[in-house]
Amino acid sequence: MSLQKEETTDGAARLVVVLGTGGTIAGAATDVRDNVGYQAASLAVEDLLGHLSADAGPLQAEQVAQVDSKDMDFGVWQALALRCAHWLAQDDVQGVVVTHGTDTLEETAYFLHRVLASRKPVVLVSAMRPATALAPDGPQNLRDAMALVRTPGVSGVLTVCAGRVHGAQDVRKEHTYRLDAFGSGDAGPIAYVEEGAVRQVRAWPCAAPNGRWLELVAQLAVPPRVDIVLSHAGADGRIVDALLALAPAARPAGLVVAGTGNGSIHAALLAALQRAQAAGVRVWRTTRCAYGSVLAAGGHPLPMAPDLSAVKARIALMLELAGA
Ligand code: SIN
């Protein structure tokens, strides 16, 4: 199945830039039968492109980072956002593909969704098995990413894994082992990639392009610190008090609490969070449930986060505090 390629005015196919950040898709194990005991972020991004045939069109690879995505941090996000913005601004570039680990892919996707002003596609692609596996999933996922990024009209920050396309706002890793590890909860996938053809079932995500965020992110040496706390049986709030006891420069500027059910919080933890609020820390409330939104129930002392998981609410609050 040949891939569709948009052309420049002189008839040449446009470039797709593949930015490497590491992950299992670039992982290597000593035994080809081992799908779980491997070193993530071992192979260079150029080495991952060998399985693509000539119909993938003109490609350019660039290694932005080489990390196991559990170790993702703001510095990598900053570098990645700037390289995405650089390439997306070139007329002859059709879109960007980012190779990434599965573990924090949803966070990177949401960060890019918030800070990139481009309407061209940015597709994050990952794998659950290392590149050295007997039956690796990375090559097919990468081929699907190429089909997606080359499809006319596709836009926004998207992820593709096991043939399912998700948007940055809703995507989350849902499974520790299955090749089809991602879901979008009640919203469902945006599209499917089937034998190189993209079957769209929902609108492409539309971020409100705002170049200000990228400028802001580019200038930030250290982002505002935002931590996540979890409400659970026996949550006594000591963790919050310990954070408040830190020296002012180390203290979080924001806290996201992943509450139970509809955003309810253990009474002792709530009291500690209110002490934090009184001390000037911004506190947002979300839920630890995988699906569903926190619905407004009058009179709760803590504001609800936007309709996001705790890890994405952390990013939203970090950006809000940086922009304040
Ligand atoms: C990672 O997130 O970098 C390692 C795990 C994975 O990619 O599945």
mmCIF file of C-alpha atoms and ligand atoms in Angstrom:
data_model
loop_
_atom_site.group_PDB
_atom_site.id
_atom_site.type_symbol
_atom_site.label_atom_id
_atom_site.label_comp_id
_atom_site.label_asym_id
_atom_site.label_seq_id
_atom_site.Cartn_x
_atom_site.Cartn_y
_atom_site.Cartn_z
ATOM 1 C CA MET A 1 0.000 0.000 0.000
ATOM 2 C CA SER A 2 1.613 3.246 -0.992
ATOM 3 C CA LEU A 3 1.434 6.261 1.249
ATOM 4 C CA GLN A 4 -0.096 9.549 0.180
ATOM 5 C CA LYS A 5 2.441 12.351 -0.031
ATOM 6 C CA GLU A 6 1.669 16.051 -0.170
ATOM 7 C CA GLU A 7 3.775 17.866 -2.719
ATOM 8 C CA THR A 8 5.550 21.201 -2.767
ATOM 9 C CA THR A 9 4.785 23.643 -5.611
ATOM 10 C CA ASP A 10 7.615 22.137 -7.701
ATOM 11 C CA GLY A 11 5.991 18.695 -7.399
ATOM 12 C CA ALA A 12 8.449 17.239 -4.872
ATOM 13 C CA ALA A 13 7.068 15.261 -1.913
ATOM 14 C CA ARG A 14 7.367 17.205 1.310
ATOM 15 C CA LEU A 15 9.724 16.229 4.100
ATOM 16 C CA VAL A 16 8.726 14.375 7.261
ATOM 17 C CA VAL A 17 11.086 14.972 10.166
ATOM 18 C CA VAL A 18 11.506 12.149 12.696
ATOM 19 C CA LEU A 19 12.677 13.353 16.095
ATOM 20 C CA GLY A 20 14.064 10.617 18.370
ATOM 21 C CA THR A 21 13.687 10.730 22.151
ATOM 22 C CA GLY A 22 14.353 7.081 23.108
ATOM 23 C CA GLY A 23 11.870 4.636 24.667
ATOM 24 C CA THR A 24 11.228 0.953 24.074
ATOM 25 C CA ILE A 25 10.794 1.592 20.368
ATOM 26 C CA ALA A 26 14.567 2.204 20.474
ATOM 27 C CA GLY A 27 15.157 -0.512 23.096
ATOM 28 C CA ALA A 28 17.529 -3.475 22.875
ATOM 29 C CA ALA A 29 17.549 -6.806 24.749
ATOM 30 C CA THR A 30 20.292 -9.433 24.798
ATOM 31 C CA ASP A 31 17.776 -12.194 24.025
ATOM 32 C CA VAL A 32 15.369 -11.796 21.081
ATOM 33 C CA ARG A 33 12.666 -13.682 23.047
ATOM 34 C CA ASP A 34 12.801 -11.152 25.877
ATOM 35 C CA ASN A 35 10.054 -8.539 25.525
ATOM 36 C CA VAL A 36 10.390 -7.050 29.003
ATOM 37 C CA GLY A 37 14.043 -7.276 30.137
ATOM 38 C CA TYR A 38 15.733 -4.757 27.868
ATOM 39 C CA GLN A 39 17.434 -1.398 27.859
ATOM 40 C CA ALA A 40 15.137 1.327 26.544
ATOM 41 C CA ALA A 41 16.640 4.153 24.462
ATOM 42 C CA SER A 42 19.532 2.109 23.043
ATOM 43 C CA LEU A 43 19.269 2.572 19.265
ATOM 44 C CA ALA A 44 19.677 5.807 17.373
ATOM 45 C CA VAL A 45 16.576 7.171 15.639
ATOM 46 C CA GLU A 46 18.202 6.656 12.193
ATOM 47 C CA ASP A 47 18.442 2.926 12.970
ATOM 48 C CA LEU A 48 14.665 2.726 13.459
ATOM 49 C CA LEU A 49 13.904 3.980 9.969
ATOM 50 C CA GLY A 50 15.443 1.003 8.162
ATOM 51 C CA HIS A 51 12.118 -0.858 8.043
ATOM 52 C CA LEU A 52 10.414 1.934 6.127
ATOM 53 C CA SER A 53 10.207 1.455 2.406
ATOM 54 C CA ALA A 54 10.882 4.119 -0.199
ATOM 55 C CA ASP A 55 7.183 5.006 -0.312
ATOM 56 C CA ALA A 56 7.568 6.670 3.104
ATOM 57 C CA GLY A 57 8.867 9.638 1.081
ATOM 58 C CA PRO A 58 11.655 12.024 2.034
ATOM 59 C CA LEU A 59 12.615 11.757 5.691
ATOM 60 C CA GLN A 60 15.060 13.468 7.947
ATOM 61 C CA ALA A 61 15.977 12.073 11.369
ATOM 62 C CA GLU A 62 17.255 13.994 14.357
ATOM 63 C CA GLN A 63 18.072 12.727 17.840
ATOM 64 C CA VAL A 64 16.667 15.218 20.350
ATOM 65 C CA ALA A 65 17.142 13.012 23.438
ATOM 66 C CA GLN A 66 17.837 9.397 24.322
ATOM 67 C CA VAL A 67 15.850 8.563 27.460
ATOM 68 C CA ASP A 68 13.680 5.935 29.023
ATOM 69 C CA SER A 69 10.540 8.060 29.196
ATOM 70 C CA LYS A 70 10.057 7.362 32.909
ATOM 71 C CA ASP A 71 12.942 9.839 33.256
ATOM 72 C CA MET A 72 11.306 12.509 31.091
ATOM 73 C CA ASP A 73 11.788 16.041 32.336
ATOM 74 C CA PHE A 74 11.095 19.636 31.439
ATOM 75 C CA GLY A 75 14.497 20.089 29.742
ATOM 76 C CA VAL A 76 13.694 17.383 27.166
ATOM 77 C CA TRP A 77 10.190 18.786 26.642
ATOM 78 C CA GLN A 78 11.642 22.231 26.094
ATOM 79 C CA ALA A 79 14.218 20.973 23.557
ATOM 80 C CA LEU A 80 11.608 18.826 21.801
ATOM 81 C CA ALA A 81 9.042 21.634 21.556
ATOM 82 C CA LEU A 82 11.656 23.967 20.083
ATOM 83 C CA ARG A 83 12.812 21.409 17.497
ATOM 84 C CA CYS A 84 9.181 20.650 16.559
ATOM 85 C CA ALA A 85 8.477 24.371 16.161
ATOM 86 C CA HIS A 86 11.630 24.834 14.079
ATOM 87 C CA TRP A 87 10.737 22.074 11.627
ATOM 88 C CA LEU A 88 7.007 22.789 11.470
ATOM 89 C CA ALA A 89 7.763 26.354 10.419
ATOM 90 C CA GLN A 90 9.544 25.138 7.231
ATOM 91 C CA ASP A 91 7.320 25.241 4.140
ATOM 92 C CA ASP A 92 8.732 21.997 2.755
ATOM 93 C CA VAL A 93 7.972 20.037 5.957
ATOM 94 C CA GLN A 94 4.698 18.119 5.987
ATOM 95 C CA GLY A 95 4.807 17.165 9.649
ATOM 96 C CA VAL A 96 6.867 15.748 12.492
ATOM 97 C CA VAL A 97 6.993 12.227 13.932
ATOM 98 C CA VAL A 98 8.403 11.812 17.457
ATOM 99 C CA THR A 99 9.665 8.410 18.595
ATOM 100 C CA HIS A 100 8.969 8.160 22.337
ATOM 101 C CA GLY A 101 8.634 5.721 25.231
ATOM 102 C CA THR A 102 5.113 4.656 26.146
ATOM 103 C CA ASP A 103 5.357 5.415 29.863
ATOM 104 C CA THR A 104 5.033 9.207 29.783
ATOM 105 C CA LEU A 105 3.984 9.612 26.154
ATOM 106 C CA GLU A 106 0.631 11.076 27.172
ATOM 107 C CA GLU A 107 2.376 13.819 29.157
ATOM 108 C CA THR A 108 4.713 14.801 26.326
ATOM 109 C CA ALA A 109 1.802 14.728 23.870
ATOM 110 C CA TYR A 110 -0.251 17.026 26.092
ATOM 111 C CA PHE A 111 2.702 19.381 26.658
ATOM 112 C CA LEU A 112 3.300 19.695 22.896
ATOM 113 C CA HIS A 113 -0.445 20.125 22.302
ATOM 114 C CA ARG A 114 -0.425 23.084 24.671
ATOM 115 C CA VAL A 115 2.709 24.851 23.475
ATOM 116 C CA LEU A 116 2.914 24.290 19.709
ATOM 117 C CA ALA A 117 1.006 26.778 17.603
ATOM 118 C CA SER A 118 1.306 24.807 14.348
ATOM 119 C CA ARG A 119 -1.648 23.201 12.609
ATOM 120 C CA LYS A 120 0.600 20.637 10.890
ATOM 121 C CA PRO A 121 0.561 17.136 12.397
ATOM 122 C CA VAL A 122 2.900 16.016 15.157
ATOM 123 C CA VAL A 123 2.625 12.256 15.655
ATOM 124 C CA LEU A 124 4.103 10.531 18.705
ATOM 125 C CA VAL A 125 4.912 6.901 18.014
ATOM 126 C CA SER A 126 5.996 4.244 20.483
ATOM 127 C CA ALA A 127 6.279 0.497 20.949
ATOM 128 C CA MET A 128 5.683 -2.036 23.697
ATOM 129 C CA ARG A 129 8.428 -4.405 22.542
ATOM 130 C CA PRO A 130 12.081 -3.550 22.044
ATOM 131 C CA ALA A 131 13.478 -3.148 18.548
ATOM 132 C CA THR A 132 15.458 -6.390 18.961
ATOM 133 C CA ALA A 133 12.372 -8.552 19.733
ATOM 134 C CA LEU A 134 11.522 -11.553 17.581
ATOM 135 C CA ALA A 135 8.270 -9.784 16.618
ATOM 136 C CA PRO A 136 8.760 -6.087 17.387
ATOM 137 C CA ASP A 137 5.759 -3.762 17.117
ATOM 138 C CA GLY A 138 7.809 -0.599 16.547
ATOM 139 C CA PRO A 139 8.330 -0.998 12.773
ATOM 140 C CA GLN A 140 4.585 -1.311 12.071
ATOM 141 C CA ASN A 141 3.775 1.542 14.451
ATOM 142 C CA LEU A 142 6.361 3.723 12.720
ATOM 143 C CA ARG A 143 4.909 2.844 9.334
ATOM 144 C CA ASP A 144 1.446 3.787 10.655
ATOM 145 C CA ALA A 145 2.862 7.080 11.957
ATOM 146 C CA MET A 146 4.216 7.835 8.468
ATOM 147 C CA ALA A 147 0.833 7.052 6.903
ATOM 148 C CA LEU A 148 -0.853 9.352 9.413
ATOM 149 C CA VAL A 149 1.514 12.288 9.085
ATOM 150 C CA ARG A 150 1.380 12.060 5.285
ATOM 151 C CA THR A 151 -2.423 12.009 5.115
ATOM 152 C CA PRO A 152 -3.732 15.347 3.794
ATOM 153 C CA GLY A 153 -5.781 17.318 6.310
ATOM 154 C CA VAL A 154 -4.420 15.631 9.439
ATOM 155 C CA SER A 155 -3.504 18.142 12.119
ATOM 156 C CA GLY A 156 -2.709 18.520 15.779
ATOM 157 C CA VAL A 157 -0.704 16.440 18.228
ATOM 158 C CA LEU A 158 -1.613 12.772 17.850
ATOM 159 C CA THR A 159 -0.340 9.406 19.023
ATOM 160 C CA VAL A 160 -0.433 6.121 17.171
ATOM 161 C CA CYS A 161 0.100 2.651 18.587
ATOM 162 C CA ALA A 162 -1.263 -0.725 17.400
ATOM 163 C CA GLY A 163 -3.206 0.980 14.610
ATOM 164 C CA ARG A 164 -5.188 3.279 16.902
ATOM 165 C CA VAL A 165 -4.825 7.044 16.759
ATOM 166 C CA HIS A 166 -5.483 9.141 19.863
ATOM 167 C CA GLY A 167 -5.464 12.863 20.541
ATOM 168 C CA ALA A 168 -3.146 14.463 23.096
ATOM 169 C CA GLN A 169 -5.999 15.623 25.319
ATOM 170 C CA ASP A 170 -7.534 12.208 25.982
ATOM 171 C CA VAL A 171 -4.785 9.645 25.425
ATOM 172 C CA ARG A 172 -3.520 7.629 28.359
ATOM 173 C CA LYS A 173 -1.468 4.484 28.764
ATOM 174 C CA GLU A 174 -3.941 1.905 30.025
ATOM 175 C CA HIS A 175 -2.072 -1.363 29.954
ATOM 176 C CA THR A 176 1.314 -2.494 31.232
ATOM 177 C CA TYR A 177 1.948 -5.155 28.595
ATOM 178 C CA ARG A 178 -0.563 -5.335 25.726
ATOM 179 C CA LEU A 179 0.668 -4.042 22.366
ATOM 180 C CA ASP A 180 -2.505 -1.961 22.216
ATOM 181 C CA ALA A 181 -1.603 -0.140 25.403
ATOM 182 C CA PHE A 182 -3.373 3.190 24.897
ATOM 183 C CA GLY A 183 -6.932 4.417 25.123
ATOM 184 C CA SER A 184 -8.913 7.648 25.136
ATOM 185 C CA GLY A 185 -11.526 6.672 27.713
ATOM 186 C CA ASP A 186 -15.106 7.552 26.848
ATOM 187 C CA ALA A 187 -13.981 9.666 23.864
ATOM 188 C CA GLY A 188 -12.460 6.696 22.008
ATOM 189 C CA PRO A 189 -9.785 6.831 19.284
ATOM 190 C CA ILE A 190 -9.791 9.620 16.713
ATOM 191 C CA ALA A 191 -8.815 7.347 13.828
ATOM 192 C CA TYR A 192 -7.441 3.961 12.853
ATOM 193 C CA VAL A 193 -4.576 3.157 10.500
ATOM 194 C CA GLU A 194 -5.321 0.062 8.446
ATOM 195 C CA GLU A 195 -2.833 -1.159 5.826
ATOM 196 C CA GLY A 196 -1.534 2.365 5.298
ATOM 197 C CA ALA A 197 -4.981 3.973 5.050
ATOM 198 C CA VAL A 198 -6.258 6.330 7.732
ATOM 199 C CA ARG A 199 -9.902 5.858 8.753
ATOM 200 C CA GLN A 200 -10.983 8.922 10.698
ATOM 201 C CA VAL A 201 -13.894 8.639 13.156
ATOM 202 C CA ARG A 202 -13.657 11.961 15.039
ATOM 203 C CA ALA A 203 -12.373 15.460 14.286
ATOM 204 C CA TRP A 204 -8.619 16.055 14.433
ATOM 205 C CA PRO A 205 -7.664 17.854 17.631
ATOM 206 C CA CYS A 206 -7.652 21.582 17.413
ATOM 207 C CA ALA A 207 -5.411 23.343 19.892
ATOM 208 C CA ALA A 208 -5.895 27.069 20.259
ATOM 209 C CA PRO A 209 -2.639 28.153 18.625
ATOM 210 C CA ASN A 210 -0.912 30.590 20.912
ATOM 211 C CA GLY A 211 2.722 31.356 20.065
ATOM 212 C CA ARG A 212 3.093 32.956 23.491
ATOM 213 C CA TRP A 213 3.391 29.571 25.206
ATOM 214 C CA LEU A 214 6.349 28.482 23.119
ATOM 215 C CA GLU A 215 8.156 31.757 23.762
ATOM 216 C CA LEU A 216 7.470 31.395 27.445
ATOM 217 C CA VAL A 217 8.642 27.778 27.544
ATOM 218 C CA ALA A 218 11.799 28.674 25.608
ATOM 219 C CA GLN A 219 12.721 31.247 28.238
ATOM 220 C CA LEU A 220 12.004 29.142 31.317
ATOM 221 C CA ALA A 221 15.178 27.886 32.987
ATOM 222 C CA VAL A 222 13.186 26.093 35.682
ATOM 223 C CA PRO A 223 9.424 25.587 35.410
ATOM 224 C CA PRO A 224 7.171 26.298 38.392
ATOM 225 C CA ARG A 225 7.199 23.209 40.582
ATOM 226 C CA VAL A 226 3.883 21.359 40.652
ATOM 227 C CA ASP A 227 3.534 18.082 42.557
ATOM 228 C CA ILE A 228 0.795 15.456 42.511
ATOM 229 C CA VAL A 229 -0.676 13.948 45.664
ATOM 230 C CA LEU A 230 -3.100 11.055 45.824
ATOM 231 C CA SER A 231 -6.095 10.698 48.106
ATOM 232 C CA HIS A 232 -6.379 7.171 49.478
ATOM 233 C CA ALA A 233 -7.439 5.307 52.587
ATOM 234 C CA GLY A 234 -5.262 6.624 55.426
ATOM 235 C CA ALA A 235 -4.049 9.701 53.483
ATOM 236 C CA ASP A 236 -3.166 11.939 56.427
ATOM 237 C CA GLY A 237 -1.746 14.956 54.589
ATOM 238 C CA ARG A 238 1.729 14.703 56.142
ATOM 239 C CA ILE A 239 3.232 14.632 52.663
ATOM 240 C CA VAL A 240 1.694 18.045 51.953
ATOM 241 C CA ASP A 241 2.909 19.456 55.268
ATOM 242 C CA ALA A 242 6.417 18.146 54.489
ATOM 243 C CA LEU A 243 6.335 19.981 51.136
ATOM 244 C CA LEU A 244 5.195 23.172 52.874
ATOM 245 C CA ALA A 245 8.083 22.874 55.329
ATOM 246 C CA LEU A 246 10.646 23.070 52.487
ATOM 247 C CA ALA A 247 12.675 26.245 51.953
ATOM 248 C CA PRO A 248 10.603 28.727 49.876
ATOM 249 C CA ALA A 249 12.639 28.152 46.700
ATOM 250 C CA ALA A 250 12.074 24.377 46.859
ATOM 251 C CA ARG A 251 8.404 24.508 47.862
ATOM 252 C CA PRO A 252 5.865 23.648 45.144
ATOM 253 C CA ALA A 253 4.012 26.560 43.585
ATOM 254 C CA GLY A 254 1.154 24.209 42.769
ATOM 255 C CA LEU A 255 -0.344 20.908 43.855
ATOM 256 C CA VAL A 256 -2.686 18.628 41.942
ATOM 257 C CA VAL A 257 -4.660 16.222 44.086
ATOM 258 C CA ALA A 258 -5.945 13.046 42.453
ATOM 259 C CA GLY A 259 -9.054 12.514 44.539
ATOM 260 C CA THR A 260 -11.258 9.484 44.859
ATOM 261 C CA GLY A 261 -14.344 9.074 42.666
ATOM 262 C CA ASN A 262 -15.838 12.459 41.812
ATOM 263 C CA GLY A 263 -12.803 14.301 43.204
ATOM 264 C CA SER A 264 -13.481 13.689 46.887
ATOM 265 C CA ILE A 265 -10.533 13.934 49.264
ATOM 266 C CA HIS A 266 -9.733 12.286 52.606
ATOM 267 C CA ALA A 267 -10.623 14.810 55.341
ATOM 268 C CA ALA A 268 -7.069 14.876 56.767
ATOM 269 C CA LEU A 269 -5.495 15.390 53.356
ATOM 270 C CA LEU A 270 -8.070 18.071 52.538
ATOM 271 C CA ALA A 271 -7.164 19.961 55.715
ATOM 272 C CA ALA A 272 -3.469 19.862 54.735
ATOM 273 C CA LEU A 273 -4.281 21.028 51.194
ATOM 274 C CA GLN A 274 -6.261 23.931 52.605
ATOM 275 C CA ARG A 275 -3.227 24.854 54.723
ATOM 276 C CA ALA A 276 -1.194 24.789 51.499
ATOM 277 C CA GLN A 277 -3.740 26.989 49.767
ATOM 278 C CA ALA A 278 -3.656 29.445 52.667
ATOM 279 C CA ALA A 279 0.143 29.530 52.306
ATOM 280 C CA GLY A 280 -0.191 30.616 48.645
ATOM 281 C CA VAL A 281 0.108 27.249 46.866
ATOM 282 C CA ARG A 282 -2.323 26.809 43.942
ATOM 283 C CA VAL A 283 -4.244 23.569 44.485
ATOM 284 C CA TRP A 284 -6.269 21.826 41.775
ATOM 285 C CA ARG A 285 -8.534 18.842 42.314
ATOM 286 C CA THR A 286 -8.959 15.985 39.850
ATOM 287 C CA THR A 287 -9.749 12.278 40.117
ATOM 288 C CA ARG A 288 -7.706 9.111 40.325
ATOM 289 C CA CYS A 289 -10.424 7.301 38.307
ATOM 290 C CA ALA A 290 -9.281 6.320 34.828
ATOM 291 C CA TYR A 291 -12.534 7.360 33.176
ATOM 292 C CA GLY A 292 -15.047 10.142 33.644
ATOM 293 C CA SER A 293 -14.808 13.809 34.569
ATOM 294 C CA VAL A 294 -15.098 15.409 37.974
ATOM 295 C CA LEU A 295 -18.590 16.905 38.042
ATOM 296 C CA ALA A 296 -19.155 20.149 39.913
ATOM 297 C CA ALA A 297 -20.781 19.572 43.281
ATOM 298 C CA GLY A 298 -21.395 22.858 45.078
ATOM 299 C CA GLY A 299 -19.346 24.082 47.945
ATOM 300 C CA HIS A 300 -16.097 22.106 47.628
ATOM 301 C CA PRO A 301 -13.263 24.223 49.056
ATOM 302 C CA LEU A 302 -10.765 23.215 46.344
ATOM 303 C CA PRO A 303 -11.171 24.212 42.670
ATOM 304 C CA MET A 304 -11.507 21.509 40.043
ATOM 305 C CA ALA A 305 -8.754 21.105 37.491
ATOM 306 C CA PRO A 306 -9.745 21.373 33.827
ATOM 307 C CA ASP A 307 -11.083 18.035 32.554
ATOM 308 C CA LEU A 308 -7.710 16.272 32.586
ATOM 309 C CA SER A 309 -5.949 13.360 34.251
ATOM 310 C CA ALA A 310 -3.718 14.290 37.191
ATOM 311 C CA VAL A 311 -0.498 14.092 35.133
ATOM 312 C CA LYS A 312 -1.923 16.393 32.459
ATOM 313 C CA ALA A 313 -3.477 18.742 35.034
ATOM 314 C CA ARG A 314 0.037 19.051 36.491
ATOM 315 C CA ILE A 315 1.276 20.320 33.110
ATOM 316 C CA ALA A 316 -1.693 22.679 32.707
ATOM 317 C CA LEU A 317 -1.099 24.162 36.157
ATOM 318 C CA MET A 318 2.645 24.446 35.515
ATOM 319 C CA LEU A 319 1.955 26.428 32.329
ATOM 320 C CA GLU A 320 -0.648 28.571 34.036
ATOM 321 C CA LEU A 321 1.753 29.397 36.868
ATOM 322 C CA ALA A 322 4.535 30.139 34.349
ATOM 323 C CA GLY A 323 2.270 32.488 32.442
ATOM 324 C CA ALA A 324 0.890 34.317 35.434
HETATM 325 C C1 SIN B 1 9.734 4.142 28.094
HETATM 326 O O1 SIN B 1 8.649 4.658 28.346
HETATM 327 O O2 SIN B 1 10.704 4.790 27.654
HETATM 328 C C2 SIN B 1 9.960 2.701 28.355
HETATM 329 C C3 SIN B 1 8.747 1.883 28.219
HETATM 330 C C4 SIN B 1 8.144 1.895 26.851
HETATM 331 O O3 SIN B 1 8.505 2.626 25.948
HETATM 332 O O4 SIN B 1 7.207 1.062 26.681
#
